[in-house]
């Protein structure tokens, strides 16, 4: 997912990077599981709780962003019923121009592998393999992207990017979750209907000095209101302190009820945004 509008990033608490030991063995959160699929060079990771969005009428405007996407249209050809999708992650960008040039969509769903493979064959996809995982490529003239089937998970993306994800799953390459800053971020961000994580680089939308990673999580609090929590993690406490006021000023432009604090090398904040405004800013 990417924000269409130039929205400010909200901030919430996380452990200092020195405390990564407890996070290293915890891969139970959905975002942590998906981060284990994403290659380490991933620049932007976005998790969507698809089943929760589908089941809550107040959240249908957000769900429609998924349902109307080209990936959902392609998935519908393979599984017929989108309601079987539990959750999804979009894997964007890289510091390495040769890796992850296009986004990969990962979807966890209750599907029958044999049935999906049969649909792929019927639709004219051809099968190749990478590390014993099938990669299905649509025939000439078809608008669909390649597909890979893992246990309980469907990947959609360019073949090269699918191979990079398979390498991460097979422990042949490091995953995004292996990055210590991202790992702590994943542990501390609360579960939400949409959760994002970023590796901070020179080209990041958030350009604070010595920022290394940041993320945000959106959770419903009322029929048309979301609570936003997120984290900015800096290299040290002075850098976090210097960024505190600029971050607060930035957040206050786009969000309401901003509360902000510093916790060692972290800047911590919460804020609120209407569901309707948030939905308008999204694209799956």
PDB file of C-alpha atoms in Angstrom:
ATOM      1  CA  UNK A   1       0.000   0.000   0.000  1.00  0.00           C
ATOM      2  CA  UNK A   2       1.172   3.516  -0.651  1.00  0.00           C
ATOM      3  CA  UNK A   3      -0.294   6.774   0.561  1.00  0.00           C
ATOM      4  CA  UNK A   4      -1.491   8.870  -2.378  1.00  0.00           C
ATOM      5  CA  UNK A   5      -1.643  12.070  -0.366  1.00  0.00           C
ATOM      6  CA  UNK A   6       1.462  13.468   1.224  1.00  0.00           C
ATOM      7  CA  UNK A   7       0.441  12.407   4.718  1.00  0.00           C
ATOM      8  CA  UNK A   8       2.658  12.774   7.693  1.00  0.00           C
ATOM      9  CA  UNK A   9       3.827   9.677   9.496  1.00  0.00           C
ATOM     10  CA  UNK A  10       2.571   8.989  13.017  1.00  0.00           C
ATOM     11  CA  UNK A  11       4.756   7.665  15.715  1.00  0.00           C
ATOM     12  CA  UNK A  12       4.433   5.144  18.647  1.00  0.00           C
ATOM     13  CA  UNK A  13       6.633   3.370  21.139  1.00  0.00           C
ATOM     14  CA  UNK A  14       9.045   0.496  20.622  1.00  0.00           C
ATOM     15  CA  UNK A  15      11.941  -1.064  22.438  1.00  0.00           C
ATOM     16  CA  UNK A  16      15.411   0.343  22.007  1.00  0.00           C
ATOM     17  CA  UNK A  17      17.498  -1.564  19.483  1.00  0.00           C
ATOM     18  CA  UNK A  18      19.662  -2.848  22.311  1.00  0.00           C
ATOM     19  CA  UNK A  19      16.709  -5.012  23.381  1.00  0.00           C
ATOM     20  CA  UNK A  20      16.310  -7.079  20.244  1.00  0.00           C
ATOM     21  CA  UNK A  21      17.017 -10.392  21.959  1.00  0.00           C
ATOM     22  CA  UNK A  22      13.440 -10.918  23.100  1.00  0.00           C
ATOM     23  CA  UNK A  23      12.108 -10.097  19.653  1.00  0.00           C
ATOM     24  CA  UNK A  24      14.397 -12.448  17.766  1.00  0.00           C
ATOM     25  CA  UNK A  25      12.493 -15.599  18.647  1.00  0.00           C
ATOM     26  CA  UNK A  26       9.000 -14.124  18.342  1.00  0.00           C
ATOM     27  CA  UNK A  27       7.546 -14.603  14.881  1.00  0.00           C
ATOM     28  CA  UNK A  28       3.928 -15.040  15.933  1.00  0.00           C
ATOM     29  CA  UNK A  29       2.543 -11.664  14.862  1.00  0.00           C
ATOM     30  CA  UNK A  30       1.063 -11.687  11.354  1.00  0.00           C
ATOM     31  CA  UNK A  31       3.332  -8.839  10.270  1.00  0.00           C
ATOM     32  CA  UNK A  32       6.371 -10.780  11.509  1.00  0.00           C
ATOM     33  CA  UNK A  33       5.307 -13.846   9.499  1.00  0.00           C
ATOM     34  CA  UNK A  34       4.955 -11.774   6.333  1.00  0.00           C
ATOM     35  CA  UNK A  35       8.259 -10.007   7.016  1.00  0.00           C
ATOM     36  CA  UNK A  36       9.857 -13.453   6.953  1.00  0.00           C
ATOM     37  CA  UNK A  37       8.771 -13.648   3.301  1.00  0.00           C
ATOM     38  CA  UNK A  38      10.026 -10.179   2.346  1.00  0.00           C
ATOM     39  CA  UNK A  39      13.686  -9.887   1.254  1.00  0.00           C
ATOM     40  CA  UNK A  40      15.961  -7.968   3.607  1.00  0.00           C
ATOM     41  CA  UNK A  41      16.370  -5.071   1.151  1.00  0.00           C
ATOM     42  CA  UNK A  42      12.634  -4.269   1.228  1.00  0.00           C
ATOM     43  CA  UNK A  43      12.147  -0.530   1.702  1.00  0.00           C
ATOM     44  CA  UNK A  44       8.391  -0.361   2.435  1.00  0.00           C
ATOM     45  CA  UNK A  45       6.195  -3.110   3.836  1.00  0.00           C
ATOM     46  CA  UNK A  46       2.405  -2.809   4.206  1.00  0.00           C
ATOM     47  CA  UNK A  47       0.164  -5.310   5.995  1.00  0.00           C
ATOM     48  CA  UNK A  48      -3.630  -5.399   5.518  1.00  0.00           C
ATOM     49  CA  UNK A  49      -5.992  -7.431   7.764  1.00  0.00           C
ATOM     50  CA  UNK A  50      -8.251  -8.372   4.845  1.00  0.00           C
ATOM     51  CA  UNK A  51     -10.685 -10.605   6.778  1.00  0.00           C
ATOM     52  CA  UNK A  52     -11.245  -7.915   9.416  1.00  0.00           C
ATOM     53  CA  UNK A  53     -11.868  -5.311   6.720  1.00  0.00           C
ATOM     54  CA  UNK A  54     -14.313  -7.634   4.948  1.00  0.00           C
ATOM     55  CA  UNK A  55     -16.286  -8.432   8.100  1.00  0.00           C
ATOM     56  CA  UNK A  56     -16.743  -4.866   9.438  1.00  0.00           C
ATOM     57  CA  UNK A  57     -19.146  -2.684   7.480  1.00  0.00           C
ATOM     58  CA  UNK A  58     -17.508   0.451   8.852  1.00  0.00           C
ATOM     59  CA  UNK A  59     -14.275  -0.614   7.137  1.00  0.00           C
ATOM     60  CA  UNK A  60     -15.669  -1.507   3.722  1.00  0.00           C
ATOM     61  CA  UNK A  61     -14.324   1.679   2.137  1.00  0.00           C
ATOM     62  CA  UNK A  62     -10.835   0.422   2.989  1.00  0.00           C
ATOM     63  CA  UNK A  63     -11.658  -3.156   1.942  1.00  0.00           C
ATOM     64  CA  UNK A  64     -12.841  -1.851  -1.444  1.00  0.00           C
ATOM     65  CA  UNK A  65      -9.288  -0.620  -2.118  1.00  0.00           C
ATOM     66  CA  UNK A  66      -8.191  -4.248  -1.952  1.00  0.00           C
ATOM     67  CA  UNK A  67     -11.216  -5.688  -3.761  1.00  0.00           C
ATOM     68  CA  UNK A  68     -10.845  -3.288  -6.707  1.00  0.00           C
ATOM     69  CA  UNK A  69      -7.096  -3.877  -7.124  1.00  0.00           C
ATOM     70  CA  UNK A  70      -5.633  -5.748 -10.086  1.00  0.00           C
ATOM     71  CA  UNK A  71      -4.130  -8.340  -7.726  1.00  0.00           C
ATOM     72  CA  UNK A  72      -7.570  -9.095  -6.239  1.00  0.00           C
ATOM     73  CA  UNK A  73      -9.001  -9.444  -9.742  1.00  0.00           C
ATOM     74  CA  UNK A  74      -6.258 -11.919 -10.629  1.00  0.00           C
ATOM     75  CA  UNK A  75      -6.731 -13.782  -7.359  1.00  0.00           C
ATOM     76  CA  UNK A  76     -10.455 -14.037  -8.004  1.00  0.00           C
ATOM     77  CA  UNK A  77      -9.735 -15.962 -11.194  1.00  0.00           C
ATOM     78  CA  UNK A  78      -7.821 -18.539  -9.134  1.00  0.00           C
ATOM     79  CA  UNK A  79      -9.844 -18.955  -5.933  1.00  0.00           C
ATOM     80  CA  UNK A  80     -13.242 -17.539  -6.984  1.00  0.00           C
ATOM     81  CA  UNK A  81     -14.166 -16.298  -3.463  1.00  0.00           C
ATOM     82  CA  UNK A  82     -12.138 -13.427  -1.991  1.00  0.00           C
ATOM     83  CA  UNK A  83     -13.631 -14.062   1.452  1.00  0.00           C
ATOM     84  CA  UNK A  84     -11.124 -16.901   1.952  1.00  0.00           C
ATOM     85  CA  UNK A  85      -8.280 -14.341   2.220  1.00  0.00           C
ATOM     86  CA  UNK A  86      -7.154 -13.840   5.834  1.00  0.00           C
ATOM     87  CA  UNK A  87      -4.595 -11.090   5.389  1.00  0.00           C
ATOM     88  CA  UNK A  88      -2.078  -9.700   2.960  1.00  0.00           C
ATOM     89  CA  UNK A  89       1.198  -7.834   2.693  1.00  0.00           C
ATOM     90  CA  UNK A  90       2.592  -5.653  -0.042  1.00  0.00           C
ATOM     91  CA  UNK A  91       6.376  -5.622  -0.397  1.00  0.00           C
ATOM     92  CA  UNK A  92       7.792  -2.506  -2.008  1.00  0.00           C
ATOM     93  CA  UNK A  93      11.118  -1.051  -2.966  1.00  0.00           C
ATOM     94  CA  UNK A  94      14.736  -1.760  -2.216  1.00  0.00           C
ATOM     95  CA  UNK A  95      18.054  -0.079  -1.648  1.00  0.00           C
ATOM     96  CA  UNK A  96      19.341  -2.333  -4.420  1.00  0.00           C
ATOM     97  CA  UNK A  97      17.988  -1.333  -7.843  1.00  0.00           C
ATOM     98  CA  UNK A  98      18.352  -4.931  -9.031  1.00  0.00           C
ATOM     99  CA  UNK A  99      16.054  -6.295  -6.320  1.00  0.00           C
ATOM    100  CA  UNK A 100      12.309  -5.859  -5.828  1.00  0.00           C
ATOM    101  CA  UNK A 101      11.831  -3.331  -8.599  1.00  0.00           C
ATOM    102  CA  UNK A 102       8.092  -4.098  -8.526  1.00  0.00           C
ATOM    103  CA  UNK A 103       5.875  -4.807  -5.524  1.00  0.00           C
ATOM    104  CA  UNK A 104       5.084  -8.359  -4.478  1.00  0.00           C
ATOM    105  CA  UNK A 105       1.694  -9.150  -2.962  1.00  0.00           C
ATOM    106  CA  UNK A 106       1.572 -11.981  -0.424  1.00  0.00           C
ATOM    107  CA  UNK A 107      -1.840 -13.319   0.605  1.00  0.00           C
ATOM    108  CA  UNK A 108      -2.622 -15.852   3.315  1.00  0.00           C
ATOM    109  CA  UNK A 109      -5.803 -17.761   2.527  1.00  0.00           C
ATOM    110  CA  UNK A 110      -7.642 -21.044   3.040  1.00  0.00           C
ATOM    111  CA  UNK A 111      -7.198 -22.521  -0.424  1.00  0.00           C
ATOM    112  CA  UNK A 112      -6.826 -25.959  -1.951  1.00  0.00           C
ATOM    113  CA  UNK A 113      -3.465 -26.097  -3.707  1.00  0.00           C
ATOM    114  CA  UNK A 114      -4.575 -28.703  -6.243  1.00  0.00           C
ATOM    115  CA  UNK A 115      -7.611 -26.616  -7.159  1.00  0.00           C
ATOM    116  CA  UNK A 116      -5.560 -23.451  -7.632  1.00  0.00           C
ATOM    117  CA  UNK A 117      -2.974 -25.313  -9.706  1.00  0.00           C
ATOM    118  CA  UNK A 118      -5.810 -26.647 -11.846  1.00  0.00           C
ATOM    119  CA  UNK A 119      -7.125 -23.121 -12.358  1.00  0.00           C
ATOM    120  CA  UNK A 120      -3.654 -21.928 -13.337  1.00  0.00           C
ATOM    121  CA  UNK A 121      -3.367 -24.687 -15.919  1.00  0.00           C
ATOM    122  CA  UNK A 122      -6.848 -23.987 -17.266  1.00  0.00           C
ATOM    123  CA  UNK A 123      -6.034 -20.286 -17.617  1.00  0.00           C
ATOM    124  CA  UNK A 124      -2.911 -21.084 -19.632  1.00  0.00           C
ATOM    125  CA  UNK A 125      -0.179 -20.385 -17.088  1.00  0.00           C
ATOM    126  CA  UNK A 126       3.100 -22.257 -17.570  1.00  0.00           C
ATOM    127  CA  UNK A 127       4.991 -23.671 -14.581  1.00  0.00           C
ATOM    128  CA  UNK A 128       8.661 -23.327 -13.677  1.00  0.00           C
ATOM    129  CA  UNK A 129      10.410 -23.966 -10.366  1.00  0.00           C
ATOM    130  CA  UNK A 130      12.694 -22.144  -7.961  1.00  0.00           C
ATOM    131  CA  UNK A 131      13.983 -24.066  -4.941  1.00  0.00           C
ATOM    132  CA  UNK A 132      11.205 -26.636  -5.423  1.00  0.00           C
ATOM    133  CA  UNK A 133       8.493 -23.965  -5.397  1.00  0.00           C
ATOM    134  CA  UNK A 134       6.341 -23.606  -8.488  1.00  0.00           C
ATOM    135  CA  UNK A 135       6.243 -20.243 -10.249  1.00  0.00           C
ATOM    136  CA  UNK A 136       3.357 -19.917 -12.695  1.00  0.00           C
ATOM    137  CA  UNK A 137       3.632 -17.445 -15.568  1.00  0.00           C
ATOM    138  CA  UNK A 138       0.634 -16.266 -17.580  1.00  0.00           C
ATOM    139  CA  UNK A 139       0.574 -16.835 -21.333  1.00  0.00           C
ATOM    140  CA  UNK A 140       1.258 -14.180 -23.931  1.00  0.00           C
ATOM    141  CA  UNK A 141      -1.377 -11.463 -24.064  1.00  0.00           C
ATOM    142  CA  UNK A 142      -2.713 -12.134 -20.582  1.00  0.00           C
ATOM    143  CA  UNK A 143      -2.567  -9.188 -18.141  1.00  0.00           C
ATOM    144  CA  UNK A 144      -1.651 -11.278 -15.114  1.00  0.00           C
ATOM    145  CA  UNK A 145       1.567 -11.305 -13.112  1.00  0.00           C
ATOM    146  CA  UNK A 146       3.425 -14.508 -12.157  1.00  0.00           C
ATOM    147  CA  UNK A 147       2.137 -16.516  -9.194  1.00  0.00           C
ATOM    148  CA  UNK A 148       3.929 -18.702  -6.631  1.00  0.00           C
ATOM    149  CA  UNK A 149       2.171 -21.049  -4.213  1.00  0.00           C
ATOM    150  CA  UNK A 150       3.566 -21.619  -0.731  1.00  0.00           C
ATOM    151  CA  UNK A 151       1.850 -23.480   2.083  1.00  0.00           C
ATOM    152  CA  UNK A 152      -1.227 -21.377   2.836  1.00  0.00           C
ATOM    153  CA  UNK A 153       0.184 -18.370   0.999  1.00  0.00           C
ATOM    154  CA  UNK A 154      -0.117 -17.065  -2.564  1.00  0.00           C
ATOM    155  CA  UNK A 155       2.520 -14.694  -3.938  1.00  0.00           C
ATOM    156  CA  UNK A 156       1.863 -12.412  -6.918  1.00  0.00           C
ATOM    157  CA  UNK A 157       4.700 -10.456  -8.530  1.00  0.00           C
ATOM    158  CA  UNK A 158       7.396 -10.476 -11.183  1.00  0.00           C
ATOM    159  CA  UNK A 159       9.300 -13.761 -11.393  1.00  0.00           C
ATOM    160  CA  UNK A 160      12.594 -12.273 -10.190  1.00  0.00           C
ATOM    161  CA  UNK A 161      10.939 -10.756  -7.140  1.00  0.00           C
ATOM    162  CA  UNK A 162       9.085 -14.008  -6.400  1.00  0.00           C
ATOM    163  CA  UNK A 163      12.418 -15.839  -6.449  1.00  0.00           C
ATOM    164  CA  UNK A 164      13.831 -13.334  -3.948  1.00  0.00           C
ATOM    165  CA  UNK A 165      10.879 -13.980  -1.632  1.00  0.00           C
ATOM    166  CA  UNK A 166      11.281 -17.745  -1.979  1.00  0.00           C
ATOM    167  CA  UNK A 167      14.981 -17.397  -1.112  1.00  0.00           C
ATOM    168  CA  UNK A 168      13.980 -15.591   2.108  1.00  0.00           C
ATOM    169  CA  UNK A 169      11.388 -18.246   2.990  1.00  0.00           C
ATOM    170  CA  UNK A 170      13.900 -21.041   2.339  1.00  0.00           C
ATOM    171  CA  UNK A 171      16.578 -19.295   4.458  1.00  0.00           C
ATOM    172  CA  UNK A 172      18.839 -18.913   1.437  1.00  0.00           C
ATOM    173  CA  UNK A 173      18.872 -15.136   1.927  1.00  0.00           C
ATOM    174  CA  UNK A 174      18.083 -12.781   4.786  1.00  0.00           C
ATOM    175  CA  UNK A 175      14.520 -11.561   5.190  1.00  0.00           C
ATOM    176  CA  UNK A 176      13.221  -8.157   6.250  1.00  0.00           C
ATOM    177  CA  UNK A 177      12.511  -9.679   9.658  1.00  0.00           C
ATOM    178  CA  UNK A 178      16.219 -10.409  10.080  1.00  0.00           C
ATOM    179  CA  UNK A 179      16.936  -6.668  10.187  1.00  0.00           C
ATOM    180  CA  UNK A 180      17.267  -5.867  13.939  1.00  0.00           C
ATOM    181  CA  UNK A 181      15.606  -2.445  13.674  1.00  0.00           C
ATOM    182  CA  UNK A 182      12.656  -3.836  11.710  1.00  0.00           C
ATOM    183  CA  UNK A 183      12.409  -6.826  14.024  1.00  0.00           C
ATOM    184  CA  UNK A 184      11.958  -4.648  17.102  1.00  0.00           C
ATOM    185  CA  UNK A 185       9.553  -2.437  15.176  1.00  0.00           C
ATOM    186  CA  UNK A 186       7.418  -5.465  14.293  1.00  0.00           C
ATOM    187  CA  UNK A 187       7.346  -6.626  17.893  1.00  0.00           C
ATOM    188  CA  UNK A 188       6.258  -3.273  19.295  1.00  0.00           C
ATOM    189  CA  UNK A 189       3.762  -2.051  16.713  1.00  0.00           C
ATOM    190  CA  UNK A 190       0.240  -3.039  17.812  1.00  0.00           C
ATOM    191  CA  UNK A 191      -1.797  -5.290  15.582  1.00  0.00           C
ATOM    192  CA  UNK A 192      -4.006  -3.154  13.331  1.00  0.00           C
ATOM    193  CA  UNK A 193      -6.171  -3.269  10.245  1.00  0.00           C
ATOM    194  CA  UNK A 194      -3.294  -1.685   8.318  1.00  0.00           C
ATOM    195  CA  UNK A 195       0.329  -1.749   9.511  1.00  0.00           C
ATOM    196  CA  UNK A 196       3.299  -0.263   7.694  1.00  0.00           C
ATOM    197  CA  UNK A 197       7.039  -0.469   8.236  1.00  0.00           C
ATOM    198  CA  UNK A 198       9.830   1.425   6.510  1.00  0.00           C
ATOM    199  CA  UNK A 199      13.590   1.219   6.332  1.00  0.00           C
ATOM    200  CA  UNK A 200      14.805   4.803   6.534  1.00  0.00           C
ATOM    201  CA  UNK A 201      17.049   5.833   3.640  1.00  0.00           C
ATOM    202  CA  UNK A 202      18.245   9.084   2.103  1.00  0.00           C
ATOM    203  CA  UNK A 203      15.204   9.020  -0.187  1.00  0.00           C
ATOM    204  CA  UNK A 204      12.625   8.255   2.541  1.00  0.00           C
ATOM    205  CA  UNK A 205       9.590  10.501   2.882  1.00  0.00           C
ATOM    206  CA  UNK A 206      10.601  11.047   6.506  1.00  0.00           C
ATOM    207  CA  UNK A 207      14.024  12.688   6.328  1.00  0.00           C
ATOM    208  CA  UNK A 208      15.012  13.143   9.955  1.00  0.00           C
ATOM    209  CA  UNK A 209      18.722  12.895  10.735  1.00  0.00           C
ATOM    210  CA  UNK A 210      19.872   9.469  11.972  1.00  0.00           C
ATOM    211  CA  UNK A 211      16.436   7.877  11.521  1.00  0.00           C
ATOM    212  CA  UNK A 212      16.908   4.141  10.873  1.00  0.00           C
ATOM    213  CA  UNK A 213      13.376   2.682  10.767  1.00  0.00           C
ATOM    214  CA  UNK A 214       9.791   3.718  11.344  1.00  0.00           C
ATOM    215  CA  UNK A 215       6.300   2.311  11.142  1.00  0.00           C
ATOM    216  CA  UNK A 216       2.648   2.907  11.895  1.00  0.00           C
ATOM    217  CA  UNK A 217      -0.444   0.923  12.778  1.00  0.00           C
ATOM    218  CA  UNK A 218      -4.110   1.880  12.314  1.00  0.00           C
ATOM    219  CA  UNK A 219      -6.838   0.478  14.585  1.00  0.00           C
ATOM    220  CA  UNK A 220     -10.560   1.211  14.665  1.00  0.00           C
ATOM    221  CA  UNK A 221     -11.868   3.004  17.771  1.00  0.00           C
ATOM    222  CA  UNK A 222     -15.282   4.231  16.544  1.00  0.00           C
ATOM    223  CA  UNK A 223     -17.511   3.823  13.491  1.00  0.00           C
ATOM    224  CA  UNK A 224     -15.569   6.460  11.526  1.00  0.00           C
ATOM    225  CA  UNK A 225     -12.420   6.914  13.585  1.00  0.00           C
ATOM    226  CA  UNK A 226      -9.014   5.254  13.625  1.00  0.00           C
ATOM    227  CA  UNK A 227      -6.298   5.472  16.231  1.00  0.00           C
ATOM    228  CA  UNK A 228      -2.859   5.676  14.674  1.00  0.00           C
ATOM    229  CA  UNK A 229       0.240   4.519  16.510  1.00  0.00           C
ATOM    230  CA  UNK A 230       3.733   4.323  15.112  1.00  0.00           C
ATOM    231  CA  UNK A 231       7.419   4.378  15.841  1.00  0.00           C
ATOM    232  CA  UNK A 232      10.431   6.348  14.722  1.00  0.00           C
ATOM    233  CA  UNK A 233      13.658   4.678  15.837  1.00  0.00           C
ATOM    234  CA  UNK A 234      16.842   6.752  15.738  1.00  0.00           C
ATOM    235  CA  UNK A 235      20.497   5.851  16.114  1.00  0.00           C
ATOM    236  CA  UNK A 236      20.679   7.515  19.525  1.00  0.00           C
ATOM    237  CA  UNK A 237      18.736   9.567  22.051  1.00  0.00           C
ATOM    238  CA  UNK A 238      20.082  12.995  20.989  1.00  0.00           C
ATOM    239  CA  UNK A 239      18.885  12.415  17.421  1.00  0.00           C
ATOM    240  CA  UNK A 240      15.446  11.430  18.702  1.00  0.00           C
ATOM    241  CA  UNK A 241      15.319  14.490  20.916  1.00  0.00           C
ATOM    242  CA  UNK A 242      16.242  16.820  18.072  1.00  0.00           C
ATOM    243  CA  UNK A 243      13.474  15.376  15.877  1.00  0.00           C
ATOM    244  CA  UNK A 244      10.740  15.462  18.524  1.00  0.00           C
ATOM    245  CA  UNK A 245       9.297  18.914  17.853  1.00  0.00           C
ATOM    246  CA  UNK A 246       9.596  18.792  14.024  1.00  0.00           C
ATOM    247  CA  UNK A 247       7.753  15.477  14.041  1.00  0.00           C
ATOM    248  CA  UNK A 248       4.988  16.883  16.247  1.00  0.00           C
ATOM    249  CA  UNK A 249       4.564  19.896  13.962  1.00  0.00           C
ATOM    250  CA  UNK A 250       4.415  17.643  10.913  1.00  0.00           C
ATOM    251  CA  UNK A 251       1.836  15.302  12.440  1.00  0.00           C
ATOM    252  CA  UNK A 252      -0.398  18.123  13.575  1.00  0.00           C
ATOM    253  CA  UNK A 253      -0.947  19.220   9.975  1.00  0.00           C
ATOM    254  CA  UNK A 254      -2.666  15.980   8.934  1.00  0.00           C
ATOM    255  CA  UNK A 255      -3.893  14.335  12.144  1.00  0.00           C
ATOM    256  CA  UNK A 256      -5.916  15.169  15.234  1.00  0.00           C
ATOM    257  CA  UNK A 257      -5.202  14.722  18.958  1.00  0.00           C
ATOM    258  CA  UNK A 258      -1.468  14.265  18.498  1.00  0.00           C
ATOM    259  CA  UNK A 259       0.342  13.124  21.630  1.00  0.00           C
ATOM    260  CA  UNK A 260       4.102  12.711  21.443  1.00  0.00           C
ATOM    261  CA  UNK A 261       7.015  11.792  23.685  1.00  0.00           C
ATOM    262  CA  UNK A 262      10.575  10.473  23.563  1.00  0.00           C
ATOM    263  CA  UNK A 263      11.688   7.119  24.983  1.00  0.00           C
ATOM    264  CA  UNK A 264      15.486   6.938  24.787  1.00  0.00           C
ATOM    265  CA  UNK A 265      16.275   6.682  21.043  1.00  0.00           C
ATOM    266  CA  UNK A 266      12.598   6.512  20.082  1.00  0.00           C
ATOM    267  CA  UNK A 267      10.006   9.161  19.311  1.00  0.00           C
ATOM    268  CA  UNK A 268       6.563   8.037  20.433  1.00  0.00           C
ATOM    269  CA  UNK A 269       3.180   9.437  19.392  1.00  0.00           C
ATOM    270  CA  UNK A 270      -0.479   8.626  18.885  1.00  0.00           C
ATOM    271  CA  UNK A 271      -3.103  10.437  16.851  1.00  0.00           C
ATOM    272  CA  UNK A 272      -6.484   9.983  15.175  1.00  0.00           C
ATOM    273  CA  UNK A 273      -7.830  10.115  11.654  1.00  0.00           C
ATOM    274  CA  UNK A 274     -11.287   9.454  10.200  1.00  0.00           C
ATOM    275  CA  UNK A 275     -11.815   6.186   8.359  1.00  0.00           C
ATOM    276  CA  UNK A 276     -13.210   8.047   5.347  1.00  0.00           C
ATOM    277  CA  UNK A 277     -10.151  10.300   5.047  1.00  0.00           C
ATOM    278  CA  UNK A 278      -7.784   7.387   5.518  1.00  0.00           C
ATOM    279  CA  UNK A 279      -9.553   5.297   2.864  1.00  0.00           C
ATOM    280  CA  UNK A 280      -9.310   8.116   0.336  1.00  0.00           C
ATOM    281  CA  UNK A 281      -5.526   8.217   0.797  1.00  0.00           C
ATOM    282  CA  UNK A 282      -4.987   4.505   0.107  1.00  0.00           C
ATOM    283  CA  UNK A 283      -4.211   2.374  -2.888  1.00  0.00           C
ATOM    284  CA  UNK A 284      -3.671  -1.390  -2.683  1.00  0.00           C
TER     285      UNK A 284
END
